[in-house]
Amino acid sequence: MLDEPRSGRLAAWGNALLAGLAAPDDVAQEITGTDAVHRISGLPGEPVPVGLTLGLGRLRALGVTGLRLALPVSGHPLGLSGPPEFNARALAAGEAVLTVGGAAVGLVPEVYEAGPAGDLHVEVEWQCLPVRDAPPADVPSLSEAERELAEALRDATDALARLDVAGAGPSAQAALEAYRARAERGGEVLAPGYPPRAVRVLALAQRIAALVAIASDGHGGAVSASQIAARAELLRPVERTARRAQVAAYNAYVEEAERRRS
């Protein structure tokens, strides 16, 4: 529940590479994580899928200076700029990366399981598609996101209490304990070049999203269809705020670069 989206890792470490703050092999390893392999297909000038190192190098050669994250859901195209074809792909995946400067393209991950039964591994192919050169939808500034998160944390805590998640049985207790252990353990997020404020905002946004996920996974006292619908309505604005803050944190590198240029 505190895991980074693949598109977040690509945006953060891709920005570190574009800024010359991380070595290509290290960047590829950080983006790949526990997956077996990542490839990029459809890059301008590359007729076949290529590895991350070559693919990110190609984007830099095309004049790309930064990468932005998008985390869209139905009814909320967060971070997207069009066209509709790309937005539909990104919405189906629930995430995407958009370039800043140079070629206007976006990357959407397609995730596959490969290998024999009992020894499956995950492969990711990033589909590169044209995007509209326009401001991304509904992305707050980092300072806006930080202010919104303080209120969202209160709302999430109130929602958990109202839903009686803590008293909903062993499975809810186990989920809460796992969340607390991971939150306390924390971990390094983002990549070189990001301001400490972005790291703080991302960590808090991920924790709020985790609390919402616990309350949305059938834990708590809701048993009827109307109670389940009421729960979703209660949690929706909190989840939306957490997603917006995550996007703001990952995009803070680009925001800061644009501020310095203005």
PDB file of C-alpha atoms in Angstrom:
ATOM      1  CA  MET A   1       0.000   0.000   0.000  1.00  0.00           C
ATOM      2  CA  LEU A   2       3.005   2.296   0.284  1.00  0.00           C
ATOM      3  CA  ASP A   3       4.515   1.070  -2.981  1.00  0.00           C
ATOM      4  CA  GLU A   4       5.491   3.516  -5.675  1.00  0.00           C
ATOM      5  CA  PRO A   5       3.654   3.327  -8.993  1.00  0.00           C
ATOM      6  CA  ARG A   6       5.930   2.226 -11.833  1.00  0.00           C
ATOM      7  CA  SER A   7       5.277   5.535 -13.580  1.00  0.00           C
ATOM      8  CA  GLY A   8       6.381   7.353 -10.432  1.00  0.00           C
ATOM      9  CA  ARG A   9       9.716   5.539 -10.414  1.00  0.00           C
ATOM     10  CA  LEU A  10      10.180   6.235 -14.131  1.00  0.00           C
ATOM     11  CA  ALA A  11       9.410   9.935 -13.685  1.00  0.00           C
ATOM     12  CA  ALA A  12      11.578  10.412 -10.584  1.00  0.00           C
ATOM     13  CA  TRP A  13      14.643   8.484 -11.712  1.00  0.00           C
ATOM     14  CA  GLY A  14      14.247   9.634 -15.305  1.00  0.00           C
ATOM     15  CA  ASN A  15      14.426  13.207 -14.029  1.00  0.00           C
ATOM     16  CA  ALA A  16      17.566  12.356 -12.049  1.00  0.00           C
ATOM     17  CA  LEU A  17      19.147  10.982 -15.213  1.00  0.00           C
ATOM     18  CA  LEU A  18      18.127  13.968 -17.337  1.00  0.00           C
ATOM     19  CA  ALA A  19      19.648  16.263 -14.701  1.00  0.00           C
ATOM     20  CA  GLY A  20      22.915  14.304 -14.693  1.00  0.00           C
ATOM     21  CA  LEU A  21      22.461  13.354 -11.030  1.00  0.00           C
ATOM     22  CA  ALA A  22      22.399   9.565 -11.461  1.00  0.00           C
ATOM     23  CA  ALA A  23      24.201   7.049 -13.665  1.00  0.00           C
ATOM     24  CA  PRO A  24      22.179   5.338 -16.434  1.00  0.00           C
ATOM     25  CA  ASP A  25      22.683   1.806 -15.093  1.00  0.00           C
ATOM     26  CA  ASP A  26      21.633   2.852 -11.581  1.00  0.00           C
ATOM     27  CA  VAL A  27      18.559   4.596 -12.986  1.00  0.00           C
ATOM     28  CA  ALA A  28      17.519   1.530 -14.983  1.00  0.00           C
ATOM     29  CA  GLN A  29      17.891  -0.646 -11.882  1.00  0.00           C
ATOM     30  CA  GLU A  30      15.832   1.712  -9.717  1.00  0.00           C
ATOM     31  CA  ILE A  31      13.025   1.931 -12.280  1.00  0.00           C
ATOM     32  CA  THR A  32      12.933  -1.818 -12.888  1.00  0.00           C
ATOM     33  CA  GLY A  33      12.768  -2.640  -9.168  1.00  0.00           C
ATOM     34  CA  THR A  34      11.624  -6.208  -8.650  1.00  0.00           C
ATOM     35  CA  ASP A  35      10.397  -6.610 -12.249  1.00  0.00           C
ATOM     36  CA  ALA A  36      12.439  -8.761 -14.611  1.00  0.00           C
ATOM     37  CA  VAL A  37      12.799  -6.271 -17.445  1.00  0.00           C
ATOM     38  CA  HIS A  38      11.453  -2.968 -18.767  1.00  0.00           C
ATOM     39  CA  ARG A  39      11.380  -1.964 -22.440  1.00  0.00           C
ATOM     40  CA  ILE A  40      10.117   1.093 -24.307  1.00  0.00           C
ATOM     41  CA  SER A  41       8.335   0.642 -27.638  1.00  0.00           C
ATOM     42  CA  GLY A  42       7.225   3.219 -30.193  1.00  0.00           C
ATOM     43  CA  LEU A  43       9.994   5.745 -29.519  1.00  0.00           C
ATOM     44  CA  PRO A  44      10.622   8.141 -32.411  1.00  0.00           C
ATOM     45  CA  GLY A  45      13.593   6.833 -34.373  1.00  0.00           C
ATOM     46  CA  GLU A  46      13.496   3.369 -32.767  1.00  0.00           C
ATOM     47  CA  PRO A  47      11.661   0.763 -34.891  1.00  0.00           C
ATOM     48  CA  VAL A  48      11.803  -1.940 -32.203  1.00  0.00           C
ATOM     49  CA  PRO A  49      11.425  -1.938 -28.410  1.00  0.00           C
ATOM     50  CA  VAL A  50      14.571  -0.803 -26.568  1.00  0.00           C
ATOM     51  CA  GLY A  51      15.842  -1.038 -22.998  1.00  0.00           C
ATOM     52  CA  LEU A  52      15.461   1.726 -20.450  1.00  0.00           C
ATOM     53  CA  THR A  53      18.998   3.055 -20.762  1.00  0.00           C
ATOM     54  CA  LEU A  54      18.781   3.466 -24.529  1.00  0.00           C
ATOM     55  CA  GLY A  55      15.191   4.685 -24.356  1.00  0.00           C
ATOM     56  CA  LEU A  56      15.852   7.428 -21.819  1.00  0.00           C
ATOM     57  CA  GLY A  57      18.946   8.422 -23.782  1.00  0.00           C
ATOM     58  CA  ARG A  58      16.795   8.723 -26.904  1.00  0.00           C
ATOM     59  CA  LEU A  59      14.330  10.980 -25.070  1.00  0.00           C
ATOM     60  CA  ARG A  60      17.184  13.223 -23.947  1.00  0.00           C
ATOM     61  CA  ALA A  61      18.462  13.370 -27.548  1.00  0.00           C
ATOM     62  CA  LEU A  62      14.967  14.436 -28.623  1.00  0.00           C
ATOM     63  CA  GLY A  63      15.230  17.442 -26.302  1.00  0.00           C
ATOM     64  CA  VAL A  64      13.210  16.145 -23.365  1.00  0.00           C
ATOM     65  CA  THR A  65      14.183  18.009 -20.174  1.00  0.00           C
ATOM     66  CA  GLY A  66      11.804  16.492 -17.625  1.00  0.00           C
ATOM     67  CA  LEU A  67       9.148  13.884 -16.926  1.00  0.00           C
ATOM     68  CA  ARG A  68       5.755  14.291 -15.284  1.00  0.00           C
ATOM     69  CA  LEU A  69       3.535  11.689 -13.606  1.00  0.00           C
ATOM     70  CA  ALA A  70      -0.188  11.177 -14.274  1.00  0.00           C
ATOM     71  CA  LEU A  71      -2.464   9.066 -12.034  1.00  0.00           C
ATOM     72  CA  PRO A  72      -5.883   9.220 -13.723  1.00  0.00           C
ATOM     73  CA  VAL A  73      -9.056   7.434 -12.685  1.00  0.00           C
ATOM     74  CA  SER A  74     -12.519   7.469 -14.251  1.00  0.00           C
ATOM     75  CA  GLY A  75     -13.916  10.995 -14.049  1.00  0.00           C
ATOM     76  CA  HIS A  76     -10.597  12.511 -12.976  1.00  0.00           C
ATOM     77  CA  PRO A  77      -7.902  12.690 -15.714  1.00  0.00           C
ATOM     78  CA  LEU A  78      -5.248  13.774 -13.194  1.00  0.00           C
ATOM     79  CA  GLY A  79      -2.026  14.804 -14.916  1.00  0.00           C
ATOM     80  CA  LEU A  80      -3.202  14.135 -18.484  1.00  0.00           C
ATOM     81  CA  SER A  81      -3.235  16.598 -21.374  1.00  0.00           C
ATOM     82  CA  GLY A  82      -4.736  14.590 -24.268  1.00  0.00           C
ATOM     83  CA  PRO A  83      -5.343  13.549 -26.941  1.00  0.00           C
ATOM     84  CA  PRO A  84      -8.251  11.189 -26.144  1.00  0.00           C
ATOM     85  CA  GLU A  85      -6.409   8.137 -27.492  1.00  0.00           C
ATOM     86  CA  PHE A  86      -3.542   8.578 -25.065  1.00  0.00           C
ATOM     87  CA  ASN A  87      -5.844   9.477 -22.193  1.00  0.00           C
ATOM     88  CA  ALA A  88      -7.806   6.255 -22.730  1.00  0.00           C
ATOM     89  CA  ARG A  89      -4.611   4.167 -22.588  1.00  0.00           C
ATOM     90  CA  ALA A  90      -3.438   5.958 -19.464  1.00  0.00           C
ATOM     91  CA  LEU A  91      -6.834   5.625 -17.789  1.00  0.00           C
ATOM     92  CA  ALA A  92      -6.872   1.873 -18.448  1.00  0.00           C
ATOM     93  CA  ALA A  93      -3.420   1.556 -16.851  1.00  0.00           C
ATOM     94  CA  GLY A  94      -4.191   4.011 -14.049  1.00  0.00           C
ATOM     95  CA  GLU A  95      -0.868   5.768 -14.610  1.00  0.00           C
ATOM     96  CA  ALA A  96       1.399   7.343 -17.230  1.00  0.00           C
ATOM     97  CA  VAL A  97       4.460   9.532 -17.735  1.00  0.00           C
ATOM     98  CA  LEU A  98       4.481  12.654 -19.922  1.00  0.00           C
ATOM     99  CA  THR A  99       7.561  14.411 -21.259  1.00  0.00           C
ATOM    100  CA  VAL A 100       8.468  18.063 -20.784  1.00  0.00           C
ATOM    101  CA  GLY A 101      10.360  19.864 -23.544  1.00  0.00           C
ATOM    102  CA  GLY A 102      11.419  18.386 -26.866  1.00  0.00           C
ATOM    103  CA  ALA A 103       9.213  15.654 -28.283  1.00  0.00           C
ATOM    104  CA  ALA A 104       5.690  15.698 -26.846  1.00  0.00           C
ATOM    105  CA  VAL A 105       5.186  12.037 -25.993  1.00  0.00           C
ATOM    106  CA  GLY A 106       3.783   9.981 -23.171  1.00  0.00           C
ATOM    107  CA  LEU A 107       4.606   6.535 -21.812  1.00  0.00           C
ATOM    108  CA  VAL A 108       2.022   4.039 -20.570  1.00  0.00           C
ATOM    109  CA  PRO A 109       3.096   0.756 -18.910  1.00  0.00           C
ATOM    110  CA  GLU A 110       1.762  -2.586 -20.099  1.00  0.00           C
ATOM    111  CA  VAL A 111       2.525  -5.274 -17.523  1.00  0.00           C
ATOM    112  CA  TYR A 112       2.884  -8.951 -18.411  1.00  0.00           C
ATOM    113  CA  GLU A 113       3.647 -12.159 -16.560  1.00  0.00           C
ATOM    114  CA  ALA A 114       6.112 -14.411 -18.380  1.00  0.00           C
ATOM    115  CA  GLY A 115       7.916 -17.679 -17.754  1.00  0.00           C
ATOM    116  CA  PRO A 116       6.910 -21.248 -16.926  1.00  0.00           C
ATOM    117  CA  ALA A 117       4.372 -22.141 -14.243  1.00  0.00           C
ATOM    118  CA  GLY A 118       5.945 -21.837 -10.829  1.00  0.00           C
ATOM    119  CA  ASP A 119       8.629 -19.455 -12.090  1.00  0.00           C
ATOM    120  CA  LEU A 120       6.676 -16.478 -13.372  1.00  0.00           C
ATOM    121  CA  HIS A 121       8.270 -13.054 -13.598  1.00  0.00           C
ATOM    122  CA  VAL A 122       6.968  -9.603 -14.502  1.00  0.00           C
ATOM    123  CA  GLU A 123       7.920  -7.776 -17.682  1.00  0.00           C
ATOM    124  CA  VAL A 124       6.904  -4.194 -18.471  1.00  0.00           C
ATOM    125  CA  GLU A 125       6.657  -2.613 -21.906  1.00  0.00           C
ATOM    126  CA  TRP A 126       6.210   1.150 -21.957  1.00  0.00           C
ATOM    127  CA  GLN A 127       4.100   2.235 -24.923  1.00  0.00           C
ATOM    128  CA  CYS A 128       5.303   5.590 -26.285  1.00  0.00           C
ATOM    129  CA  LEU A 129       2.528   7.674 -27.864  1.00  0.00           C
ATOM    130  CA  PRO A 130       2.074  11.310 -28.965  1.00  0.00           C
ATOM    131  CA  VAL A 131       0.541  13.668 -26.416  1.00  0.00           C
ATOM    132  CA  ARG A 132      -0.837  17.173 -26.590  1.00  0.00           C
ATOM    133  CA  ASP A 133       1.585  19.909 -25.535  1.00  0.00           C
ATOM    134  CA  ALA A 134      -0.720  21.435 -22.936  1.00  0.00           C
ATOM    135  CA  PRO A 135      -0.834  21.911 -19.151  1.00  0.00           C
ATOM    136  CA  PRO A 136      -1.651  18.684 -17.271  1.00  0.00           C
ATOM    137  CA  ALA A 137      -5.128  18.410 -15.742  1.00  0.00           C
ATOM    138  CA  ASP A 138      -5.739  19.318 -12.087  1.00  0.00           C
ATOM    139  CA  VAL A 139      -2.157  19.044 -10.797  1.00  0.00           C
ATOM    140  CA  PRO A 140      -1.612  21.246  -7.724  1.00  0.00           C
ATOM    141  CA  SER A 141       1.633  22.914  -6.770  1.00  0.00           C
ATOM    142  CA  LEU A 142       3.658  21.224  -4.061  1.00  0.00           C
ATOM    143  CA  SER A 143       2.703  23.906  -1.521  1.00  0.00           C
ATOM    144  CA  GLU A 144      -1.001  23.519  -2.377  1.00  0.00           C
ATOM    145  CA  ALA A 145      -0.747  19.752  -2.022  1.00  0.00           C
ATOM    146  CA  GLU A 146       0.912  20.005   1.383  1.00  0.00           C
ATOM    147  CA  ARG A 147      -1.865  22.261   2.695  1.00  0.00           C
ATOM    148  CA  GLU A 148      -4.587  19.970   1.351  1.00  0.00           C
ATOM    149  CA  LEU A 149      -2.964  16.882   2.891  1.00  0.00           C
ATOM    150  CA  ALA A 150      -3.221  18.185   6.453  1.00  0.00           C
ATOM    151  CA  GLU A 151      -6.998  18.370   6.139  1.00  0.00           C
ATOM    152  CA  ALA A 152      -7.145  15.048   4.258  1.00  0.00           C
ATOM    153  CA  LEU A 153      -5.293  13.289   7.073  1.00  0.00           C
ATOM    154  CA  ARG A 154      -7.906  14.483   9.558  1.00  0.00           C
ATOM    155  CA  ASP A 155     -10.671  13.353   7.211  1.00  0.00           C
ATOM    156  CA  ALA A 156      -9.078   9.937   6.729  1.00  0.00           C
ATOM    157  CA  THR A 157      -8.736   9.444  10.486  1.00  0.00           C
ATOM    158  CA  ASP A 158     -12.353  10.503  11.046  1.00  0.00           C
ATOM    159  CA  ALA A 159     -13.509   8.191   8.257  1.00  0.00           C
ATOM    160  CA  LEU A 160     -11.720   5.203   9.779  1.00  0.00           C
ATOM    161  CA  ALA A 161     -13.334   5.927  13.139  1.00  0.00           C
ATOM    162  CA  ARG A 162     -16.810   6.351  11.638  1.00  0.00           C
ATOM    163  CA  LEU A 163     -16.446   3.113   9.674  1.00  0.00           C
ATOM    164  CA  ASP A 164     -15.202   1.317  12.811  1.00  0.00           C
ATOM    165  CA  VAL A 165     -12.358  -0.245  10.840  1.00  0.00           C
ATOM    166  CA  ALA A 166     -10.331  -0.971  13.960  1.00  0.00           C
ATOM    167  CA  GLY A 167     -13.200  -2.974  15.437  1.00  0.00           C
ATOM    168  CA  ALA A 168     -14.113  -4.869  12.288  1.00  0.00           C
ATOM    169  CA  GLY A 169     -12.285  -8.097  13.064  1.00  0.00           C
ATOM    170  CA  PRO A 170      -8.921  -9.804  12.599  1.00  0.00           C
ATOM    171  CA  SER A 171      -8.471  -9.009   8.895  1.00  0.00           C
ATOM    172  CA  ALA A 172      -8.907  -5.270   9.490  1.00  0.00           C
ATOM    173  CA  GLN A 173      -6.548  -5.394  12.464  1.00  0.00           C
ATOM    174  CA  ALA A 174      -3.948  -7.220  10.374  1.00  0.00           C
ATOM    175  CA  ALA A 175      -4.247  -4.635   7.581  1.00  0.00           C
ATOM    176  CA  LEU A 176      -3.856  -1.765  10.054  1.00  0.00           C
ATOM    177  CA  GLU A 177      -0.839  -3.386  11.712  1.00  0.00           C
ATOM    178  CA  ALA A 178       0.820  -3.995   8.345  1.00  0.00           C
ATOM    179  CA  TYR A 179       0.181  -0.372   7.426  1.00  0.00           C
ATOM    180  CA  ARG A 180       1.649   0.919  10.691  1.00  0.00           C
ATOM    181  CA  ALA A 181       4.747  -1.268  10.367  1.00  0.00           C
ATOM    182  CA  ARG A 182       5.442  -0.099   6.835  1.00  0.00           C
ATOM    183  CA  ALA A 183       4.734   3.538   7.704  1.00  0.00           C
ATOM    184  CA  GLU A 184       7.173   3.380  10.628  1.00  0.00           C
ATOM    185  CA  ARG A 185       9.779   1.630   8.524  1.00  0.00           C
ATOM    186  CA  GLY A 186       9.405   4.244   5.799  1.00  0.00           C
ATOM    187  CA  GLY A 187      12.073   4.125   3.128  1.00  0.00           C
ATOM    188  CA  GLU A 188      13.815   6.271   0.588  1.00  0.00           C
ATOM    189  CA  VAL A 189      11.475   7.642  -2.039  1.00  0.00           C
ATOM    190  CA  LEU A 190      11.877   9.818  -5.109  1.00  0.00           C
ATOM    191  CA  ALA A 191      15.393  10.340  -6.451  1.00  0.00           C
ATOM    192  CA  PRO A 192      18.369  12.722  -6.385  1.00  0.00           C
ATOM    193  CA  GLY A 193      17.432  16.286  -7.256  1.00  0.00           C
ATOM    194  CA  TYR A 194      14.090  16.358  -5.448  1.00  0.00           C
ATOM    195  CA  PRO A 195      13.534  18.856  -2.607  1.00  0.00           C
ATOM    196  CA  PRO A 196      12.985  17.450   0.920  1.00  0.00           C
ATOM    197  CA  ARG A 197       9.498  18.954   0.908  1.00  0.00           C
ATOM    198  CA  ALA A 198       8.517  16.715  -2.020  1.00  0.00           C
ATOM    199  CA  VAL A 199       9.751  13.652  -0.118  1.00  0.00           C
ATOM    200  CA  ARG A 200       7.644  14.634   2.913  1.00  0.00           C
ATOM    201  CA  VAL A 201       4.544  15.287   0.826  1.00  0.00           C
ATOM    202  CA  LEU A 202       4.874  11.987  -1.022  1.00  0.00           C
ATOM    203  CA  ALA A 203       5.342   9.976   2.171  1.00  0.00           C
ATOM    204  CA  LEU A 204       2.241  11.521   3.765  1.00  0.00           C
ATOM    205  CA  ALA A 205       0.163  11.142   0.587  1.00  0.00           C
ATOM    206  CA  GLN A 206       1.101   7.454   0.341  1.00  0.00           C
ATOM    207  CA  ARG A 207       0.114   6.876   3.962  1.00  0.00           C
ATOM    208  CA  ILE A 208      -3.250   8.564   3.513  1.00  0.00           C
ATOM    209  CA  ALA A 209      -3.843   6.492   0.372  1.00  0.00           C
ATOM    210  CA  ALA A 210      -2.987   3.362   2.366  1.00  0.00           C
ATOM    211  CA  LEU A 211      -5.515   4.251   5.075  1.00  0.00           C
ATOM    212  CA  VAL A 212      -8.179   4.827   2.427  1.00  0.00           C
ATOM    213  CA  ALA A 213      -7.331   1.470   0.815  1.00  0.00           C
ATOM    214  CA  ILE A 214      -7.756  -0.321   4.154  1.00  0.00           C
ATOM    215  CA  ALA A 215     -11.157   1.275   4.679  1.00  0.00           C
ATOM    216  CA  SER A 216     -12.166   0.477   1.086  1.00  0.00           C
ATOM    217  CA  ASP A 217     -11.163  -3.199   1.137  1.00  0.00           C
ATOM    218  CA  GLY A 218     -14.235  -4.472   2.922  1.00  0.00           C
ATOM    219  CA  HIS A 219     -12.987  -3.642   6.438  1.00  0.00           C
ATOM    220  CA  GLY A 220     -15.371  -1.903   8.769  1.00  0.00           C
ATOM    221  CA  GLY A 221     -19.051  -2.194   9.574  1.00  0.00           C
ATOM    222  CA  ALA A 222     -20.658  -1.578   6.179  1.00  0.00           C
ATOM    223  CA  VAL A 223     -22.754  -4.571   5.158  1.00  0.00           C
ATOM    224  CA  SER A 224     -25.546  -3.263   2.939  1.00  0.00           C
ATOM    225  CA  ALA A 225     -25.252  -1.803  -0.552  1.00  0.00           C
ATOM    226  CA  SER A 226     -26.320   1.608   0.728  1.00  0.00           C
ATOM    227  CA  GLN A 227     -23.685   1.518   3.493  1.00  0.00           C
ATOM    228  CA  ILE A 228     -20.990   0.523   1.009  1.00  0.00           C
ATOM    229  CA  ALA A 229     -22.022   3.396  -1.284  1.00  0.00           C
ATOM    230  CA  ALA A 230     -21.955   5.818   1.665  1.00  0.00           C
ATOM    231  CA  ARG A 231     -18.455   4.612   2.572  1.00  0.00           C
ATOM    232  CA  ALA A 232     -17.212   5.208  -0.974  1.00  0.00           C
ATOM    233  CA  GLU A 233     -18.712   8.702  -0.960  1.00  0.00           C
ATOM    234  CA  LEU A 234     -17.032   9.462   2.367  1.00  0.00           C
ATOM    235  CA  LEU A 235     -13.601   8.326   1.222  1.00  0.00           C
ATOM    236  CA  ARG A 236     -13.624   9.651  -2.350  1.00  0.00           C
ATOM    237  CA  PRO A 237     -12.437  13.219  -1.641  1.00  0.00           C
ATOM    238  CA  VAL A 238      -9.688  11.946   0.680  1.00  0.00           C
ATOM    239  CA  GLU A 239      -8.409   9.516  -1.959  1.00  0.00           C
ATOM    240  CA  ARG A 240      -8.537  12.251  -4.612  1.00  0.00           C
ATOM    241  CA  THR A 241      -6.468  14.614  -2.449  1.00  0.00           C
ATOM    242  CA  ALA A 242      -3.875  11.900  -1.783  1.00  0.00           C
ATOM    243  CA  ARG A 243      -3.540  11.137  -5.502  1.00  0.00           C
ATOM    244  CA  ARG A 244      -3.176  14.815  -6.385  1.00  0.00           C
ATOM    245  CA  ALA A 245      -0.474  15.183  -3.741  1.00  0.00           C
ATOM    246  CA  GLN A 246       1.445  12.170  -5.042  1.00  0.00           C
ATOM    247  CA  VAL A 247       1.447  13.649  -8.539  1.00  0.00           C
ATOM    248  CA  ALA A 248       2.539  17.040  -7.178  1.00  0.00           C
ATOM    249  CA  ALA A 249       5.445  15.401  -5.319  1.00  0.00           C
ATOM    250  CA  TYR A 250       6.706  13.448  -8.323  1.00  0.00           C
ATOM    251  CA  ASN A 251       6.311  16.531 -10.524  1.00  0.00           C
ATOM    252  CA  ALA A 252       8.117  18.819  -8.075  1.00  0.00           C
ATOM    253  CA  TYR A 253      11.377  18.472 -10.001  1.00  0.00           C
ATOM    254  CA  VAL A 254       9.742  19.873 -13.150  1.00  0.00           C
ATOM    255  CA  GLU A 255       7.880  22.526 -11.146  1.00  0.00           C
ATOM    256  CA  GLU A 256      11.145  23.712  -9.565  1.00  0.00           C
ATOM    257  CA  ALA A 257      12.969  23.724 -12.917  1.00  0.00           C
ATOM    258  CA  GLU A 258      10.212  25.807 -14.492  1.00  0.00           C
ATOM    259  CA  ARG A 259      10.256  28.219 -11.545  1.00  0.00           C
ATOM    260  CA  ARG A 260      14.009  28.747 -11.939  1.00  0.00           C
ATOM    261  CA  ARG A 261      13.627  29.458 -15.662  1.00  0.00           C
ATOM    262  CA  SER A 262      10.833  32.038 -15.179  1.00  0.00           C
TER     263      SER A 262
END
